Short mmCIF file of C-alpha atoms and ligand atoms in Angstrom, two decimals:
data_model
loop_
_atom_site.label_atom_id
_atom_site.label_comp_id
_atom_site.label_asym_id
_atom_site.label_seq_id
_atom_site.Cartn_x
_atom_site.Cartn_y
_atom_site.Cartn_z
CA UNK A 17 -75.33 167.19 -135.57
CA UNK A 18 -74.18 170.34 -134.05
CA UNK A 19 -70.89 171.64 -134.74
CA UNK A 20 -68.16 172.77 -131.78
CA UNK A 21 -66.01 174.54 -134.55
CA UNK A 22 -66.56 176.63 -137.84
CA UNK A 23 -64.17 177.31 -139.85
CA UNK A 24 -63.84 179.58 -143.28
CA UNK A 25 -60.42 179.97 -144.88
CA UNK A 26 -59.14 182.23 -147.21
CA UNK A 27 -57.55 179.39 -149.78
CA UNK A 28 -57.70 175.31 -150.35
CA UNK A 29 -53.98 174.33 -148.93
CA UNK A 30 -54.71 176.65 -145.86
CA UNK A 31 -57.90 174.66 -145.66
CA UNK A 32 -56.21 171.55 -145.24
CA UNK A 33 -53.88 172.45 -142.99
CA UNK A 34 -56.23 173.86 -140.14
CA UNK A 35 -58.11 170.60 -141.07
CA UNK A 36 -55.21 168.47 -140.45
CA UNK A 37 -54.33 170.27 -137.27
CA UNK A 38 -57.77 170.11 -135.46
CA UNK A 39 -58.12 166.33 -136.56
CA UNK A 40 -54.68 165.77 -134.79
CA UNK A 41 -55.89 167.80 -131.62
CA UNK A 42 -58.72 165.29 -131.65
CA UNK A 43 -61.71 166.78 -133.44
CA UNK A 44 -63.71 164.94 -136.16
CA UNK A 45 -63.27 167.48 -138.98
CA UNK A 46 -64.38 167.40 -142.55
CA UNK A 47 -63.29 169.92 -144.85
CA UNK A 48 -65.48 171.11 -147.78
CA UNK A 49 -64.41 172.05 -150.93
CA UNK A 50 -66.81 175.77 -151.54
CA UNK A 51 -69.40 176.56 -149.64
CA UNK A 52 -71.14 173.17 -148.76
CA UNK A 53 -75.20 172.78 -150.31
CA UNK A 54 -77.42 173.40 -147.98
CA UNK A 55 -77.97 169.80 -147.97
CA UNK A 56 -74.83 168.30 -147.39
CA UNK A 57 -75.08 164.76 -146.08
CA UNK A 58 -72.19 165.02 -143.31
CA UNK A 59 -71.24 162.37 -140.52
CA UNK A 60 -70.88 163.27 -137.08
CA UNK A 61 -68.15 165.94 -137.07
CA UNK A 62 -66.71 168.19 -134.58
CA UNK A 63 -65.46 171.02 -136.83
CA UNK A 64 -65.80 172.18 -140.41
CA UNK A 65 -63.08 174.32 -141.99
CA UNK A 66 -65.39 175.92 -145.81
CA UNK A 67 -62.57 175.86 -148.12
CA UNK A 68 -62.43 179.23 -150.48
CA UNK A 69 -60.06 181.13 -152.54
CA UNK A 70 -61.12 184.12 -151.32
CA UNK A 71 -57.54 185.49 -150.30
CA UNK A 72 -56.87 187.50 -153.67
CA UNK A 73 -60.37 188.24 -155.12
CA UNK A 74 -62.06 191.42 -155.00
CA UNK A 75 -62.92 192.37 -151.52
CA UNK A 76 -66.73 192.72 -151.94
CA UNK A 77 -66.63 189.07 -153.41
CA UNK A 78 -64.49 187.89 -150.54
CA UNK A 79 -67.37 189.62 -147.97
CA UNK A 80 -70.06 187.69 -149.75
CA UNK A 81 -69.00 184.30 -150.30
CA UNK A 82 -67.36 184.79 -146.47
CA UNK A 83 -70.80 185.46 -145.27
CA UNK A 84 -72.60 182.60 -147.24
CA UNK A 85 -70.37 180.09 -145.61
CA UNK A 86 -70.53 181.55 -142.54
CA UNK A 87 -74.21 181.18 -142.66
CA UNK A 88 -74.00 177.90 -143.90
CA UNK A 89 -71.65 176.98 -140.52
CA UNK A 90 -74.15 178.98 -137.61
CA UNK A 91 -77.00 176.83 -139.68
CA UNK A 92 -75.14 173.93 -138.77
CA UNK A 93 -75.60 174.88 -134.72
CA UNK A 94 -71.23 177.22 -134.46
CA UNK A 95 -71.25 179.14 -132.14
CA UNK A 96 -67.53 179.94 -132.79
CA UNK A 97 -65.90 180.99 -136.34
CA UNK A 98 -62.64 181.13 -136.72
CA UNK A 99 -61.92 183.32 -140.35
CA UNK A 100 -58.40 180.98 -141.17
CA UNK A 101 -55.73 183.05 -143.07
CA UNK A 102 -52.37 182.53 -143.84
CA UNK A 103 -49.47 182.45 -141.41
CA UNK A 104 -47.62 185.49 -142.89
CA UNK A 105 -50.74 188.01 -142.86
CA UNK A 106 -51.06 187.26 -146.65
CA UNK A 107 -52.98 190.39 -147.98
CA UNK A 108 -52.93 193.65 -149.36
CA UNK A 109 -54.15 197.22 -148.10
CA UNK A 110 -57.26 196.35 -150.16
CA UNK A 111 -57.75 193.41 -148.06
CA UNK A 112 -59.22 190.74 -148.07
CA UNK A 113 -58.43 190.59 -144.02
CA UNK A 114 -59.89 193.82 -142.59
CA UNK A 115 -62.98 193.74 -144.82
CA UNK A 116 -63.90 190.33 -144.07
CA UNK A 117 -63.42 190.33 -140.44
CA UNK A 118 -65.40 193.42 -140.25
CA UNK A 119 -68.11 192.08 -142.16
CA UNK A 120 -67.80 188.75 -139.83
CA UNK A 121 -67.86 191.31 -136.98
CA UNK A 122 -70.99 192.83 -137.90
CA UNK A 123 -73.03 189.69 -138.02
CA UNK A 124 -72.02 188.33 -134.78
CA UNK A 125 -72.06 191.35 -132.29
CA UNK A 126 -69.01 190.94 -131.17
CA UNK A 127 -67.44 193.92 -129.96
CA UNK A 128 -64.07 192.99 -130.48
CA UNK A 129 -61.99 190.70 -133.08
CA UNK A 130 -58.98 188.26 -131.51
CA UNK A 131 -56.51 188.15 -134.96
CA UNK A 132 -53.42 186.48 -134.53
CA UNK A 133 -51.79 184.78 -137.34
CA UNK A 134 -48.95 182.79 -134.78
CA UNK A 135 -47.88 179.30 -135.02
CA UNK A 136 -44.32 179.32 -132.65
CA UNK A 137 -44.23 175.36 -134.12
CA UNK A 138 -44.15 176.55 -137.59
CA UNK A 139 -41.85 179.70 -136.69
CA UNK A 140 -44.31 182.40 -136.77
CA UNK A 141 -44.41 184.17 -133.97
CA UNK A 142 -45.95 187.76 -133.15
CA UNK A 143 -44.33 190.32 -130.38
CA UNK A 144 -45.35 193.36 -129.89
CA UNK A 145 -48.04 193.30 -132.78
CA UNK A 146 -44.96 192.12 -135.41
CA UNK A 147 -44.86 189.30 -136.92
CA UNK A 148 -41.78 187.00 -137.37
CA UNK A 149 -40.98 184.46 -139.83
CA UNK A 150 -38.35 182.41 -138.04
CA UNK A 151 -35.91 184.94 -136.80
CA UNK A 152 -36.60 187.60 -138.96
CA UNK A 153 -39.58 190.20 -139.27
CA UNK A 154 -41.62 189.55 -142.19
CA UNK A 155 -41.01 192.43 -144.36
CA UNK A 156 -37.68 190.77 -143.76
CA UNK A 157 -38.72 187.65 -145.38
CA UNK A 158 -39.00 186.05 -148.65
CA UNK A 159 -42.50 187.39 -148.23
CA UNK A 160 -41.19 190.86 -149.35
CA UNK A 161 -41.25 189.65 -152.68
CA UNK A 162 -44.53 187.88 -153.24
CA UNK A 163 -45.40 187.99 -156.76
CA UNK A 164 -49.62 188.82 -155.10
CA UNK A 165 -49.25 190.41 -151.83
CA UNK A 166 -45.85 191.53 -151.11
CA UNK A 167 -45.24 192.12 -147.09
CA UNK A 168 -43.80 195.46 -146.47
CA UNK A 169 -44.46 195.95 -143.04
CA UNK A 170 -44.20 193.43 -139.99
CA UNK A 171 -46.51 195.64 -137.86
CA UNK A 172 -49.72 193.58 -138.08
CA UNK A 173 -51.57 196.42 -135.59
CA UNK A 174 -50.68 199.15 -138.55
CA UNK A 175 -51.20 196.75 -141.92
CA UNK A 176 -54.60 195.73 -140.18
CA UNK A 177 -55.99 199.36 -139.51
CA UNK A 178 -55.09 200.13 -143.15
CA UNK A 179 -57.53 197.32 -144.40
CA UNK A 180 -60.24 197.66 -141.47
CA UNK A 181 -62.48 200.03 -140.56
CA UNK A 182 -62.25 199.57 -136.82
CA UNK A 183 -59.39 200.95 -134.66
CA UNK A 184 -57.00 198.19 -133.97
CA UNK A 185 -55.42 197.94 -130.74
CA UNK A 186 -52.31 195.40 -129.53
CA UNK A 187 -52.78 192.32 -126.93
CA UNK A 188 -49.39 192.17 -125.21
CA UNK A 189 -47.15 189.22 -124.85
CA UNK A 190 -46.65 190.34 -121.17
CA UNK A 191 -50.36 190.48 -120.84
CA UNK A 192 -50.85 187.05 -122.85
CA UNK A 193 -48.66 185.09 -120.43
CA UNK A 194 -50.53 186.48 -117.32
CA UNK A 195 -53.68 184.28 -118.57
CA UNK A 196 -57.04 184.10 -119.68
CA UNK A 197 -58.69 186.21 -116.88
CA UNK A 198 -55.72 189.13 -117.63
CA UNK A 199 -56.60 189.02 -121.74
CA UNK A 200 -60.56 189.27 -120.67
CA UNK A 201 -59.61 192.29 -118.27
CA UNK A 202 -57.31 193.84 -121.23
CA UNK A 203 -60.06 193.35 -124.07
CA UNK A 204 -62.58 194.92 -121.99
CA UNK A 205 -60.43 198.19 -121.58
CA UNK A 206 -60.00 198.09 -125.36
CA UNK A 207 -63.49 197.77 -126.19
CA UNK A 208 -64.56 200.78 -123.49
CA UNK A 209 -61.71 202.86 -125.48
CA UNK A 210 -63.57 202.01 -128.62
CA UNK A 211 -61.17 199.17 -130.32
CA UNK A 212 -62.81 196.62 -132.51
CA UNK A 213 -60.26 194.61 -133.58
CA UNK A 214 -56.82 193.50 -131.41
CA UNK A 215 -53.80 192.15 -132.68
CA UNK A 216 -52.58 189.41 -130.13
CA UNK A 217 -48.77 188.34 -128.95
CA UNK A 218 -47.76 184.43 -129.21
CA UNK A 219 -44.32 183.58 -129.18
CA UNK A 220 -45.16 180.01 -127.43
CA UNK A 221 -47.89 177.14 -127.73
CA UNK A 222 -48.88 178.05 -124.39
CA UNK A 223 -49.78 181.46 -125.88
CA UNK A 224 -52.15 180.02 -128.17
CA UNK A 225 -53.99 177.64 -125.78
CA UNK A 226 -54.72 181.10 -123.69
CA UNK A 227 -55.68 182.99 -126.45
CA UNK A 228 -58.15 179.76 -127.89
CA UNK A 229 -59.73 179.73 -124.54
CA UNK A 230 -60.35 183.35 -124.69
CA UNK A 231 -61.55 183.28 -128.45
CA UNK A 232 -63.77 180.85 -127.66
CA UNK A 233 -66.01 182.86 -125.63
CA UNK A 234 -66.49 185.43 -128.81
CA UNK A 235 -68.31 184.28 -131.86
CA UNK A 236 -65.48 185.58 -134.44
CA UNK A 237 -61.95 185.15 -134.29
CA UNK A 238 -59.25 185.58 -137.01
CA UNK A 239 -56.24 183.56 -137.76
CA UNK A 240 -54.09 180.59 -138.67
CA UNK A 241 -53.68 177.38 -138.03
CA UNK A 242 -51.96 177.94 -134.13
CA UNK A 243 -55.12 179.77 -133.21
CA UNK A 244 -57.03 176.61 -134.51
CA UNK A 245 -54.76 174.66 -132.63
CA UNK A 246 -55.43 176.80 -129.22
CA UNK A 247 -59.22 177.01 -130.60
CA UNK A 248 -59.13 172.85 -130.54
CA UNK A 249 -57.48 172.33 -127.51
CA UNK A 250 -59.72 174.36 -125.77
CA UNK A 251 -62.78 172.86 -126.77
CA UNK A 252 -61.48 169.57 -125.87
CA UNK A 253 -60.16 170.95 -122.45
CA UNK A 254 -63.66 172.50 -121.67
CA UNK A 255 -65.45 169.43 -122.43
CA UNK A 256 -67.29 170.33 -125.23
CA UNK A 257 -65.78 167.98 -127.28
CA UNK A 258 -64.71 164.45 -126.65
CA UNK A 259 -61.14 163.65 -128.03
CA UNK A 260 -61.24 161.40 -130.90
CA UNK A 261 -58.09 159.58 -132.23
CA UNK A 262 -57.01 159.91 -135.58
CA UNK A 263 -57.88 157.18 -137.30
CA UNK A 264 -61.23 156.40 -135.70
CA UNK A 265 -62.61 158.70 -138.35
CA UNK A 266 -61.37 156.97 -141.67
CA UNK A 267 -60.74 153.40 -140.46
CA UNK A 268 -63.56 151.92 -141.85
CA UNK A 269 -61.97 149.96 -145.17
CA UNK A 270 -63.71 151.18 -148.39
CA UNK A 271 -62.25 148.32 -150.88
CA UNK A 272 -62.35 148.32 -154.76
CA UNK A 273 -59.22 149.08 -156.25
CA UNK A 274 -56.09 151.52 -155.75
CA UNK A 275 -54.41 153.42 -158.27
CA UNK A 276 -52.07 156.35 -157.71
CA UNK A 277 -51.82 159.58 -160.24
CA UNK A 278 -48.70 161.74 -160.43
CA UNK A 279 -48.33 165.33 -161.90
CA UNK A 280 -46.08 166.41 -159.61
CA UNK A 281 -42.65 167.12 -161.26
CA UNK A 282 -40.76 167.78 -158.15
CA UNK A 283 -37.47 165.78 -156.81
CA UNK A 284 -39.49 163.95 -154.07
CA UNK A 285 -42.23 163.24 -156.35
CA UNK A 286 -39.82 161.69 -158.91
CA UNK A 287 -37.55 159.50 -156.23
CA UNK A 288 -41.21 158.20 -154.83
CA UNK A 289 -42.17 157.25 -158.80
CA UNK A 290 -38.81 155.14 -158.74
CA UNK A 291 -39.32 153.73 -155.71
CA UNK A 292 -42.66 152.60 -156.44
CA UNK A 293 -41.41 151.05 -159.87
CA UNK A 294 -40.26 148.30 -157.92
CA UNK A 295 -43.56 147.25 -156.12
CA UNK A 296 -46.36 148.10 -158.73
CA UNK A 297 -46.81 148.46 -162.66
CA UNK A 298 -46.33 152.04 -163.54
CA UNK A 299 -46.97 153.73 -166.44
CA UNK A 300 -44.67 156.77 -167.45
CA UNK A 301 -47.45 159.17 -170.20
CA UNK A 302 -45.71 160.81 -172.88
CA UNK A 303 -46.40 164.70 -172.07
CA UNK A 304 -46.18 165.71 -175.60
CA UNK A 305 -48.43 163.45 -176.79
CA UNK A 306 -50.92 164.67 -174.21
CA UNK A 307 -50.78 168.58 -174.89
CA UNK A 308 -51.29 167.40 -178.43
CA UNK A 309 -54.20 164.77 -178.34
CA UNK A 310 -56.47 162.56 -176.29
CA UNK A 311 -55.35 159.13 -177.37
CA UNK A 312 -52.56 159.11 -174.56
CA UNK A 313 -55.23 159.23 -171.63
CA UNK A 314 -57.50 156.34 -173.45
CA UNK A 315 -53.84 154.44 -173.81
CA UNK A 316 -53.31 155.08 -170.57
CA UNK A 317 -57.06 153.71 -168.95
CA UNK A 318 -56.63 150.19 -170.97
CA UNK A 319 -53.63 150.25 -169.28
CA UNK A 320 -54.28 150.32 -166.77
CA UNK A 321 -57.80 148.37 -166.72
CA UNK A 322 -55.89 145.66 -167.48
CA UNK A 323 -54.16 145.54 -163.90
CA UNK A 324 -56.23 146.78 -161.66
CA UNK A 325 -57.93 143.34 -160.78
CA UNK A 326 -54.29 142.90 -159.75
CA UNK A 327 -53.24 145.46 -157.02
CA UNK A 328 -52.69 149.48 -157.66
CA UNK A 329 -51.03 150.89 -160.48
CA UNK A 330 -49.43 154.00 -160.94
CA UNK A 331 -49.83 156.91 -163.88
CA UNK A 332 -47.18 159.20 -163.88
CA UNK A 333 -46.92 162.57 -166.12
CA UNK A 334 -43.99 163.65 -163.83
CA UNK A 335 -40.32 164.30 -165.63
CA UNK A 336 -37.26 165.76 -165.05
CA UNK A 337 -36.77 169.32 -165.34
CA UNK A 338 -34.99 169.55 -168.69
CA UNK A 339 -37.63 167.35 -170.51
CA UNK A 340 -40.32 169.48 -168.56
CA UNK A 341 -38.62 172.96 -170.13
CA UNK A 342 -39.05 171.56 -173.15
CA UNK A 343 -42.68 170.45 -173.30
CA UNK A 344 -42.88 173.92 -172.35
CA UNK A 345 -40.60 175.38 -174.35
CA UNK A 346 -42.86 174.03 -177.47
CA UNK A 347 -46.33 174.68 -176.13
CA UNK A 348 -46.20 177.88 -172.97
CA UNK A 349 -45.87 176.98 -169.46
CA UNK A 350 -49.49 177.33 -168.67
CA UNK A 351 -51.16 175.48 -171.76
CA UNK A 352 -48.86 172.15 -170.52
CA UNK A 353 -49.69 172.55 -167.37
CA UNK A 354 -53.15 172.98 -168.01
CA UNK A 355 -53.65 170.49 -170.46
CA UNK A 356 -51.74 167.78 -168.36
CA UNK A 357 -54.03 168.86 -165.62
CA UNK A 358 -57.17 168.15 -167.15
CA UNK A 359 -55.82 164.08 -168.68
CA UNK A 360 -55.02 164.02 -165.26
CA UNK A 361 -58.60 164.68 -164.28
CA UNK A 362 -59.79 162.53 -167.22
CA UNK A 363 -57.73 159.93 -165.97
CA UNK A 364 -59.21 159.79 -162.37
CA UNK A 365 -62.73 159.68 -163.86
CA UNK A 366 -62.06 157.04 -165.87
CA UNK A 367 -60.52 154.93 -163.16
CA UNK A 368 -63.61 155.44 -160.66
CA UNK A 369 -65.64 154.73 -163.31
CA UNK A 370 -63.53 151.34 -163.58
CA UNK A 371 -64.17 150.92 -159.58
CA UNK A 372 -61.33 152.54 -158.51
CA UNK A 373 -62.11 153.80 -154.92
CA UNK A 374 -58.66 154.36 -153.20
CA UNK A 375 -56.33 156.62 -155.18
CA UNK A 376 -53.58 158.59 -154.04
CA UNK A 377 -52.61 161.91 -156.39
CA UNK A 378 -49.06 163.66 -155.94
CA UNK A 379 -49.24 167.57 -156.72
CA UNK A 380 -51.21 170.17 -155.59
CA UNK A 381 -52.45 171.67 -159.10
CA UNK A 382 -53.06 168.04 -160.70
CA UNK A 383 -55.08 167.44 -156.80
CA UNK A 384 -57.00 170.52 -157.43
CA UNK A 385 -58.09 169.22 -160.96
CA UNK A 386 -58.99 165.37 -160.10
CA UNK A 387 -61.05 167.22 -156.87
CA UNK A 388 -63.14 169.52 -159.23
CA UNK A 389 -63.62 166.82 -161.41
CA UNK A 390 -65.03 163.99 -159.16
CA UNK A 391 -67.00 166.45 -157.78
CA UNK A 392 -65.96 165.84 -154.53
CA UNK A 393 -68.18 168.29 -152.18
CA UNK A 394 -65.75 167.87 -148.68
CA UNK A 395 -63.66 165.69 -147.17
CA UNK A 396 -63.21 163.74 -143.05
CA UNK A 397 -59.89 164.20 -142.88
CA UNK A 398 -58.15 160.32 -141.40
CA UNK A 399 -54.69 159.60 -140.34
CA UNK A 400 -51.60 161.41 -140.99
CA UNK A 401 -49.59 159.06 -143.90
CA UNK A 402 -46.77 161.87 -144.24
CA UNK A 403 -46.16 165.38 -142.17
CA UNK A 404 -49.38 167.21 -143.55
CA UNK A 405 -51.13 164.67 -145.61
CA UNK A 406 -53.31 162.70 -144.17
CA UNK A 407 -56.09 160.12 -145.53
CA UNK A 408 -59.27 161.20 -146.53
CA UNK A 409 -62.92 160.32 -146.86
CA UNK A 410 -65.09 161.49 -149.27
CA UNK A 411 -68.27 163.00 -148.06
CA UNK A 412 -71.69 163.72 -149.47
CA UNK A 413 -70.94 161.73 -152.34
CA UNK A 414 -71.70 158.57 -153.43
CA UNK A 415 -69.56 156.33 -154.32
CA UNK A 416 -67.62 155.67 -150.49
CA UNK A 417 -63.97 156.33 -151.59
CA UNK A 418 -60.41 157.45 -150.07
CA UNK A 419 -58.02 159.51 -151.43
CA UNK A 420 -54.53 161.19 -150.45
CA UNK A 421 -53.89 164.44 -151.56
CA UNK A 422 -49.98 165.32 -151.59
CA UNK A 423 -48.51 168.40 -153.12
CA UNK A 424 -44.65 167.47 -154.73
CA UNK A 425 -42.49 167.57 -152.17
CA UNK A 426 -44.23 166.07 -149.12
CA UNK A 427 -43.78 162.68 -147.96
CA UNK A 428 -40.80 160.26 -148.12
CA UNK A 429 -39.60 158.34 -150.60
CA UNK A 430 -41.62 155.45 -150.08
CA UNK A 431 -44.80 158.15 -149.74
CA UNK A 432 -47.02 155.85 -152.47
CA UNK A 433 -46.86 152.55 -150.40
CA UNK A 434 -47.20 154.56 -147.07
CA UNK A 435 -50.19 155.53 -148.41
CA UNK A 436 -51.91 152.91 -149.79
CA UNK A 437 -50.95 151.06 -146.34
CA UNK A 438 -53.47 153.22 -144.46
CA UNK A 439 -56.17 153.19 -147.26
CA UNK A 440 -58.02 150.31 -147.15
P1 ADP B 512 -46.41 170.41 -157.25
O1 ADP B 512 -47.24 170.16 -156.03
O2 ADP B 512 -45.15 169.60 -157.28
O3 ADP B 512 -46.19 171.88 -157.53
P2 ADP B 512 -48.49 170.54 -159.21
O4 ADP B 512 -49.45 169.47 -159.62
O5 ADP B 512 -49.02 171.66 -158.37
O6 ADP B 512 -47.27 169.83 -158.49
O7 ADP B 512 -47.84 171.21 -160.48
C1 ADP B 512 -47.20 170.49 -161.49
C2 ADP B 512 -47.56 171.12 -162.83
O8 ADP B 512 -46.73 170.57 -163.84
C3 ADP B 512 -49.00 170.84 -163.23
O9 ADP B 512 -49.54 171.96 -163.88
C4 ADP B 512 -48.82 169.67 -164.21
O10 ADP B 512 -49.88 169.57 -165.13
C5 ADP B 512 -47.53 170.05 -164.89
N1 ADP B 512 -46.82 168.90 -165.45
C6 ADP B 512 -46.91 167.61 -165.05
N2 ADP B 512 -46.08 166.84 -165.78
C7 ADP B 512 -45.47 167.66 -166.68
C8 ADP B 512 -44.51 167.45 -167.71
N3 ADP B 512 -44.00 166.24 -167.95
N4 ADP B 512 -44.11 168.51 -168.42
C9 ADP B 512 -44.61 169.75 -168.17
N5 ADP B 512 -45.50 170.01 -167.21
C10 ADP B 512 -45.94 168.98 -166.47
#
């Protein structure tokens, strides 16, 4: 197998979403979960997006695991790597950004970088090197105030020369619109004036295809999940890659049994638990009884091995937000939420282990834990159940199984039977 399409992003939920977004503009993707083993057992895939959490570490630890996935992708046949980061530029002068697309630059002897973090269908948008978050700037936005990497600046030309050692120029919109040939023409006169790096214009989706088409004749680019789309989209339009739809990829039916897990506390999370009350058994764990002792997960797997034979079941943590203040009113914030995390992880292991091989988990911390703990090395990611969570298939592990990974508020309210519709 040779891939069209590496990818390495900066953190998990990023991960998914470029994953998601290729899959929809018709490229077999699977998404790994760390750098993949060197012997990865994958099916035939177009793209791979290496999931990391590389976006607040140190920056010499963000170059090196950066570079072992990267590695990892050319050894699977890339020519192309796109670096994925976050929409709003998420990063500090430190980095991780600049140091990682220099580093990324270095290997591949490129002589100049295409970064643009627009996506006009999500609202960010990029004009004259600043970045927008709907209609306002993004040291502007709620981003100002981000407890990691607060955004003080929306020039993206000026916070990306602070983190890289190359001089970054700007790719106008004007020159953007004008077409592939005009960016070529523009990059070259960059790269003669000694820029390594450029920070491009997209306001529109049209933007992005130009700018994918252009990216794709580098071997680095750096951005979000609109330069994946344009990234995609070219690929397909070139004819290096055949169009796939969606569901081709996870429509093979796994069987065994279904049983959903829910740790999200949020409103949507709690109207879905309701809803599905009225279609399957559901069991509602005492959280206090958790953070204080194991007997409430082994409760809760006779539970529900009793049903299973019998159609998917539901375990539910999830409360309302007075009773949730005062779990962690008694115990901290983080020791709850940890220690619900891991009976949550507990939980799913017990319920493969019972032949469980379709089960749907609401909230993206309790996801996270039940993911480490099956030791689930990557994912093909299926059809869309919900805007932004779609079905997925396990990869390089045995046993064959699906899984839906929502965090709280996505989906509708009847988000479990949606789900368990398309997982077969
Ligand atoms: P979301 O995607 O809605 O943010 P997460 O799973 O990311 O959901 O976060 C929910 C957090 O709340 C987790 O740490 C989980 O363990 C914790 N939690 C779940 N149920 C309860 C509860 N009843 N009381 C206190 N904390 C809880």
């Amino acid at each position: 197998m040779t891939l069209a399409l590496g990818c390495i992003a900066d953190d998990y939920t990023g991960a998914s979403d470029l994953a998601n977004t290729l899959t929809r503009c018709g490229l077999r993707t699977v998404q790994t979960i760390g750098i993949p083993a060197d012997d990865l057992d994958l099916p035939e895939v177009d793209a791979v997006v290496v999931s990391l959490k590389s976006r607040s570490i140190e920056a010499g630890l963000a170059i090196e695991r950066s570079r072992a996935a990267e590695k990892w992708i050319r050894s699977r046949g890339a020519d192309h790597v796109l670096f994925k980061i976050c929409s709003t530029f998420d990063s500090t002068d430190a980095g991780n950004i600049g140091p990682v697309m220099d580093a990324l630059r270095a290997d591949s002897g490129d002589a100049i970088v295409l970064v643009t973090p627009a996506f006009p269908e999500t609202g960010r948008t990029v004009y004259q090197g600043n970045l927008f978050v709907g209609a306002v700037p993004l040291n502007e936005s709620p981003l100002k105030d981000h407890p990691l990497n607060p955004m003080h600046d929306s020039n993206l030309v000026r916070v990306l020369a602070r983190q890289s050692a190359a001089k970054v120029g700007l790719l106008d919109l004007a020159t953007v619109t004008r077409g592939p040939e005009a960016v070529r023409a523009h990059l070259d006169g960059l790269v003669a004036k000694g820029f390594g790096a450029v920070i491009a214009d997209a306001v529109f989706g049209l933007d992005l295809e130009t700018l994918g088409v252009v990216a794709l004749g580098h071997r680095v680019s750096v951005g979000a999940s609109g330069l994946g789309l344009g990234l995609a989209r070219a690929l397909v339009a070139s004819g290096r890659v055949a169009s796939q739809p969606v569901c081709a990829t996870t429509d093979d039916p796994v069987g065994g049994s279904a049983a959903c897990l829910a740790g999200s506390c949020s409103q949507a999370t709690l109207q879905q638990i309701a809803r599905a009350e009225q279609t399957m058994p559901v069991l509602r764990l005492d959280p206090e009884r958790i953070v204080t002792g194991a007997e409430e997960t082994a409760r809760a797997l006779a539970w529900a091995k009793e049903r299973l034979g019998q159609g998917p079941i539901l375990i539910a943590s999830s409360s309302t937000p007075d009773q949730v203040a005062a779990v962690q009113a008694r115990h901290g914030r983080d020791a709850a939420g940890h220690a619900i995390e891991q009976a949550m992880a507990d939980l799913a292991e017990g319920l493969v282990q019972a032949g469980v091989r379709r089960l749907v988990v609401a909230g993206g911390e309790t996801s996270g834990a039940v993911v480490d703990r099956l030791g689930i090395p990557g994912f093909l990611v299926g059809a869309e159940i919900a805007p932004g969570v779609p079905v997925l298939r396990a990869v390089g592990a045995p046993p064959a199984m699906l899984l839906a990974l929502k965090s709280g508020n996505f989906g509708g309210a009847e988000f479990f039977r949606d789900a368990l519709q398309l997982m077969r």
